[in-house]
PDB file of C-alpha atoms in Angstrom:
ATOM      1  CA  UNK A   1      -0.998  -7.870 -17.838  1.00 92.00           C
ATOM      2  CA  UNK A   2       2.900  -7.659 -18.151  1.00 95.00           C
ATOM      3  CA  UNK A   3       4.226  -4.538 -16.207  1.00 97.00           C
ATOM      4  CA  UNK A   4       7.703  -3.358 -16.194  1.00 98.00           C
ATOM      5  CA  UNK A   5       9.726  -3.550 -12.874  1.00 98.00           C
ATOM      6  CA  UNK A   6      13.656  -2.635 -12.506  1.00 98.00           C
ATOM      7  CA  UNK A   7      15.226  -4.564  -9.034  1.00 98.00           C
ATOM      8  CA  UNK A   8      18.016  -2.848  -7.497  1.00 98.00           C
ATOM      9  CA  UNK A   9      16.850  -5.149  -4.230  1.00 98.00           C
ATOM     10  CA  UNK A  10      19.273  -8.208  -2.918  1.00 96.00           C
ATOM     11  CA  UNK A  11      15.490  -9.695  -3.305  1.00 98.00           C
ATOM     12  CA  UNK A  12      13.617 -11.749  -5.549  1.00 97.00           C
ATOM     13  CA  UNK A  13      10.583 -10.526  -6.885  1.00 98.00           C
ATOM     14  CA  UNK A  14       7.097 -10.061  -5.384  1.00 97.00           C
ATOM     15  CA  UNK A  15       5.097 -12.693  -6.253  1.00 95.00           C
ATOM     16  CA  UNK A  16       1.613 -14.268  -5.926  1.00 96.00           C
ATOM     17  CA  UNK A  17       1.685 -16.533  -2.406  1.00 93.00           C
ATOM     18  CA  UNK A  18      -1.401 -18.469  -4.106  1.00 94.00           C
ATOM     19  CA  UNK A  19      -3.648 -19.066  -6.737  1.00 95.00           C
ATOM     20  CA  UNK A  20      -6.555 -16.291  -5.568  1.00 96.00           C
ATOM     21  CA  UNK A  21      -4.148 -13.820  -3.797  1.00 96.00           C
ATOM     22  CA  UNK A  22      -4.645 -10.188  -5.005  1.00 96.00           C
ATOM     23  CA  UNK A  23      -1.566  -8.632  -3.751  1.00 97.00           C
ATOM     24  CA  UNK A  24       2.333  -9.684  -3.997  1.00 98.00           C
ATOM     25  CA  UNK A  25       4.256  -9.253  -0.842  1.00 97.00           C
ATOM     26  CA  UNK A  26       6.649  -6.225  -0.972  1.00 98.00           C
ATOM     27  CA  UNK A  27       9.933  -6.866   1.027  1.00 98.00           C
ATOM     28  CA  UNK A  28      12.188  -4.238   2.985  1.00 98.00           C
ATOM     29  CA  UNK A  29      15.499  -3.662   1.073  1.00 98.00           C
ATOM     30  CA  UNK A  30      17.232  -2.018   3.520  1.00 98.00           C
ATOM     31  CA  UNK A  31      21.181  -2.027   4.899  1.00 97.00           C
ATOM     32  CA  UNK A  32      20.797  -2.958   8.934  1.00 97.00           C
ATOM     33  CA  UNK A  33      17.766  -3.971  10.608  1.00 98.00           C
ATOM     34  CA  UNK A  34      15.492  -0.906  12.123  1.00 98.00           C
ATOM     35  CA  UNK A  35      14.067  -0.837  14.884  1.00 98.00           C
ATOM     36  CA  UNK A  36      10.480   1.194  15.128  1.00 98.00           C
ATOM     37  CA  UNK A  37       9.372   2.480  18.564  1.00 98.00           C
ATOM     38  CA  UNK A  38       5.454   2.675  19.631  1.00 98.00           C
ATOM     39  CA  UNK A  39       4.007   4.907  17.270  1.00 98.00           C
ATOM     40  CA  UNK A  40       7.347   5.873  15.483  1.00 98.00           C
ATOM     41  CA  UNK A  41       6.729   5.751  11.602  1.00 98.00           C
ATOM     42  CA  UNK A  42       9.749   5.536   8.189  1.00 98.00           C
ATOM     43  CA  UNK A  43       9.664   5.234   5.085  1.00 98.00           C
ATOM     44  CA  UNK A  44      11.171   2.017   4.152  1.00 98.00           C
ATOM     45  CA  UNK A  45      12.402   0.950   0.057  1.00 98.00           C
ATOM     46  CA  UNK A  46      11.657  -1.778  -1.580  1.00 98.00           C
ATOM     47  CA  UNK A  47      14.750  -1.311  -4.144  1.00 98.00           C
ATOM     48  CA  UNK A  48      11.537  -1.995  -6.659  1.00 98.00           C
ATOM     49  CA  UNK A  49      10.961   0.654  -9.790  1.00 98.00           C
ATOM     50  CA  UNK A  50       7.401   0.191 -11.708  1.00 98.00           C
ATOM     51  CA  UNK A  51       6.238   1.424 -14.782  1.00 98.00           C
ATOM     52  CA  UNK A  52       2.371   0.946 -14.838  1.00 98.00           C
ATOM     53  CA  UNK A  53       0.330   1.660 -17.920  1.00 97.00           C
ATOM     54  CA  UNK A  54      -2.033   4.790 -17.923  1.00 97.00           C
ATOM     55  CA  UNK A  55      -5.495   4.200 -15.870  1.00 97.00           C
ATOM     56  CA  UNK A  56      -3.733   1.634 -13.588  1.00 98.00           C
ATOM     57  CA  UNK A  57      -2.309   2.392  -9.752  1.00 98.00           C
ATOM     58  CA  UNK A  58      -0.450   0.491  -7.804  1.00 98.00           C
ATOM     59  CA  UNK A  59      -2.076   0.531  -3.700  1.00 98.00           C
ATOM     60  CA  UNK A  60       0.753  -0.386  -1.268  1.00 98.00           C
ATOM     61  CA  UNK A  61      -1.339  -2.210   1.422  1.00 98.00           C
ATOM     62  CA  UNK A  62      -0.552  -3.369   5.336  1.00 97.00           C
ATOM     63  CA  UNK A  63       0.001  -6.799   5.625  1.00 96.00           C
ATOM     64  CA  UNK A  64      -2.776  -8.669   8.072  1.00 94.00           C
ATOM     65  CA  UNK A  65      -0.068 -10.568  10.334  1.00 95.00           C
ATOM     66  CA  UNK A  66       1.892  -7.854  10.746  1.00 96.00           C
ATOM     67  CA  UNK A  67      -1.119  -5.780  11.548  1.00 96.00           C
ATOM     68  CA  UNK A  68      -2.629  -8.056  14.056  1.00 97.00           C
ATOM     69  CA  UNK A  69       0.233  -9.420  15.996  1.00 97.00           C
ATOM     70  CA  UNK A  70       2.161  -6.625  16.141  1.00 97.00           C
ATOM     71  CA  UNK A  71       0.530  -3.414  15.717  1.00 97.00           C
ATOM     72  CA  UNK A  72       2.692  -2.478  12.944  1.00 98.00           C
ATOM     73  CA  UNK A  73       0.257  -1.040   9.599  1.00 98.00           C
ATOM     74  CA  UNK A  74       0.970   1.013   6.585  1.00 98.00           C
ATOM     75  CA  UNK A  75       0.344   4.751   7.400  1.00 96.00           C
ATOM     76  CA  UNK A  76      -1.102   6.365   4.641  1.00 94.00           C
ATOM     77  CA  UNK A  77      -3.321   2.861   3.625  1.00 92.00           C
ATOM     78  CA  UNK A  78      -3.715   2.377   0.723  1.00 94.00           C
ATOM     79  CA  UNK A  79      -0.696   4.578  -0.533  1.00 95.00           C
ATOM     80  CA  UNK A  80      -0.804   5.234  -4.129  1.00 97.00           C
ATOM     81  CA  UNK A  81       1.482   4.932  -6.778  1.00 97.00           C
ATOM     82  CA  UNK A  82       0.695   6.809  -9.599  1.00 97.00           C
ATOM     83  CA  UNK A  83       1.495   5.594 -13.163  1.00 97.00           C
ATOM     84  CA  UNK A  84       3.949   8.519 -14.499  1.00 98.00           C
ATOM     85  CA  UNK A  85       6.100   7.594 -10.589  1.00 98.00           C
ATOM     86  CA  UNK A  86       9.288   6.096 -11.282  1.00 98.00           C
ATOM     87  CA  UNK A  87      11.022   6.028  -7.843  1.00 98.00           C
ATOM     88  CA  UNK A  88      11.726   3.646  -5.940  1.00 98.00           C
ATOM     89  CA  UNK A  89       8.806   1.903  -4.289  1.00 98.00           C
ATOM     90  CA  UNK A  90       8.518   2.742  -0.565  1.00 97.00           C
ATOM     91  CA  UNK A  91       6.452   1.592   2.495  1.00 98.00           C
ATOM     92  CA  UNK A  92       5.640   4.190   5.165  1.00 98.00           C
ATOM     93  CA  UNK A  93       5.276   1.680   8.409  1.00 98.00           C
ATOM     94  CA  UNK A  94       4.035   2.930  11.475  1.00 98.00           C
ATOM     95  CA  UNK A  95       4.067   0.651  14.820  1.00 98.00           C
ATOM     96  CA  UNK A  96       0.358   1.193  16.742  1.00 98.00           C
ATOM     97  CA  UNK A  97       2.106  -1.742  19.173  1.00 97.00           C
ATOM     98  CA  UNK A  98       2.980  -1.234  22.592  1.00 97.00           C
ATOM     99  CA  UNK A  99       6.596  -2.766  22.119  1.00 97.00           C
ATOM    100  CA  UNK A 100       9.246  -2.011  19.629  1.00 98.00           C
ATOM    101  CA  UNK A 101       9.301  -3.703  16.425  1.00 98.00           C
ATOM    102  CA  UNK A 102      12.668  -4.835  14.345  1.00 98.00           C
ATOM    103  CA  UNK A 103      12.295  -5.039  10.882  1.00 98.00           C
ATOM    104  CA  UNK A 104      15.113  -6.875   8.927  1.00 98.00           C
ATOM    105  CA  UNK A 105      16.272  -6.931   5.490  1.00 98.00           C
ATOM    106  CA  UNK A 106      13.546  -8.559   3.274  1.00 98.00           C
ATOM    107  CA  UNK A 107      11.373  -9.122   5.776  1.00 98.00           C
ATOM    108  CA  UNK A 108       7.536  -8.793   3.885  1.00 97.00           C
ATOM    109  CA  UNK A 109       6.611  -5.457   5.321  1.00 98.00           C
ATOM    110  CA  UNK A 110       3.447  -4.795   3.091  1.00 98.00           C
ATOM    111  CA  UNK A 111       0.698  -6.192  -0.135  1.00 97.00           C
ATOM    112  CA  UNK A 112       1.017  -4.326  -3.523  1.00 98.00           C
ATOM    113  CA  UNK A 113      -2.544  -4.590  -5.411  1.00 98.00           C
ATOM    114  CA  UNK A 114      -2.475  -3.069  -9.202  1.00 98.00           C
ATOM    115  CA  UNK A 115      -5.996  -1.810  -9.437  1.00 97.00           C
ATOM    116  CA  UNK A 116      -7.942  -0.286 -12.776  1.00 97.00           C
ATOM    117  CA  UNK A 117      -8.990   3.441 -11.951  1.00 96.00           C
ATOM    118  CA  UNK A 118     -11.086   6.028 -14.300  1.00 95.00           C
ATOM    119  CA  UNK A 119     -10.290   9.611 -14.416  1.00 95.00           C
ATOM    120  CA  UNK A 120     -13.134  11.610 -14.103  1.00 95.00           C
ATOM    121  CA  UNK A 121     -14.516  15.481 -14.793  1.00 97.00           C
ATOM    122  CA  UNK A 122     -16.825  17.507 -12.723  1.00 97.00           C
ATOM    123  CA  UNK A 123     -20.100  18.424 -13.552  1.00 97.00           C
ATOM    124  CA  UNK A 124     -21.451  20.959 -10.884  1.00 97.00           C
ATOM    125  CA  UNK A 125     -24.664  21.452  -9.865  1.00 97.00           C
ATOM    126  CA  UNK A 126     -27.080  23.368  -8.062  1.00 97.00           C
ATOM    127  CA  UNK A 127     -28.796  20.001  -6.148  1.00 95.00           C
ATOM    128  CA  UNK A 128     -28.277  16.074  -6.313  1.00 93.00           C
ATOM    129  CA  UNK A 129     -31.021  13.382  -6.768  1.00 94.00           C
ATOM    130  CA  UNK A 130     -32.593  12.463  -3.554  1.00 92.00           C
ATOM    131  CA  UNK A 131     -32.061   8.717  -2.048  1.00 89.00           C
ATOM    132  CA  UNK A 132     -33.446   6.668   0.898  1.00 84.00           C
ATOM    133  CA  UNK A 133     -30.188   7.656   3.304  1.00 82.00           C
ATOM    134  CA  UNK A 134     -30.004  11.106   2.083  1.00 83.00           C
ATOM    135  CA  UNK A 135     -27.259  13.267   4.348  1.00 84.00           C
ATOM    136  CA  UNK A 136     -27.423  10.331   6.723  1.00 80.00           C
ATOM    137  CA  UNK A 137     -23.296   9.698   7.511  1.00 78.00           C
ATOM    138  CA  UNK A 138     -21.864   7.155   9.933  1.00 76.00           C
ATOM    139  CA  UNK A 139     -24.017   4.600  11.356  1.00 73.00           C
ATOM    140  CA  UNK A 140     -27.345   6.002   9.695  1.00 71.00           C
ATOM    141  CA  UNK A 141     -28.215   2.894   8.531  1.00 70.00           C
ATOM    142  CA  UNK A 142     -29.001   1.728  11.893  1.00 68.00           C
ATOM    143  CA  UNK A 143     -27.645  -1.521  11.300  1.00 66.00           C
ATOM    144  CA  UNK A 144     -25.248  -3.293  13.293  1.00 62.00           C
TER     145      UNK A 144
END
């Protein structure tokens, strides 16, 4: 699939890090390095515009590193990005760490996946067919 991108970003495009990877890296495009206190959150822009064809989305994603050694996550996970958006593409990063964290200019801040979706209508009813878990919500499966 070919999708169309516009970079206004000092960066080169996201691309695949290997051969099985599902998401490209998205980098900050920003002026001066920022520094985010403990659970301070921003916006920060890629300086990437996507078109994506109907019944496609675009999920921003946190990065795993970033994540894990630092506390620092994407917000709103997976943030959408809807096929008719044409902005630019933004990261909301919020640090869950105990210390600040400084991110610089194109420093890989977050994964974009493009994922297949299907629109859907409603059909409402009076009752629903009955499974095995029924009503049974978080951890009713009893298993560990």
């Amino acid at each position: 699939m070919n999708i169309k991108i516009i970079n206004t970003s000092k960066h080169s495009l996201p691309e695949y890090e290997t051969l099985a990877s599902a998401g490209m890296d998205l980098r900050a495009n920003i002026k001066m390095p920022l520094t985010l206190k403990p659970l301070e959150r921003t916006i920060i822009k890629t300086g990437l515009f996507i078109e994506l064809p109907i019944g496609y989305e675009a999920q921003v994603r946190p990065r795993s590193g970033l994540a894990y050694k630092h506390g620092v996550t994407v917000l709103n996970s997976p943030g959408t990005i809807d096929a008719d958006y044409r902005g630019d593409v933004g990261v909301i990063l919020i640090n869950h760490g105990k210390q600040a964290f400084v991110v610089e200019d194109g420093m890989r801040i977050a994964q974009l996946v493009i994922a297949q979706y299907t629109q859907f209508d409603w059909n409402e009813v009076t009752n629903l067919d009955e499974t095995a878990r029924g009503a049974g919500g978080f951890g009713s499966t009893g298993k560990q």
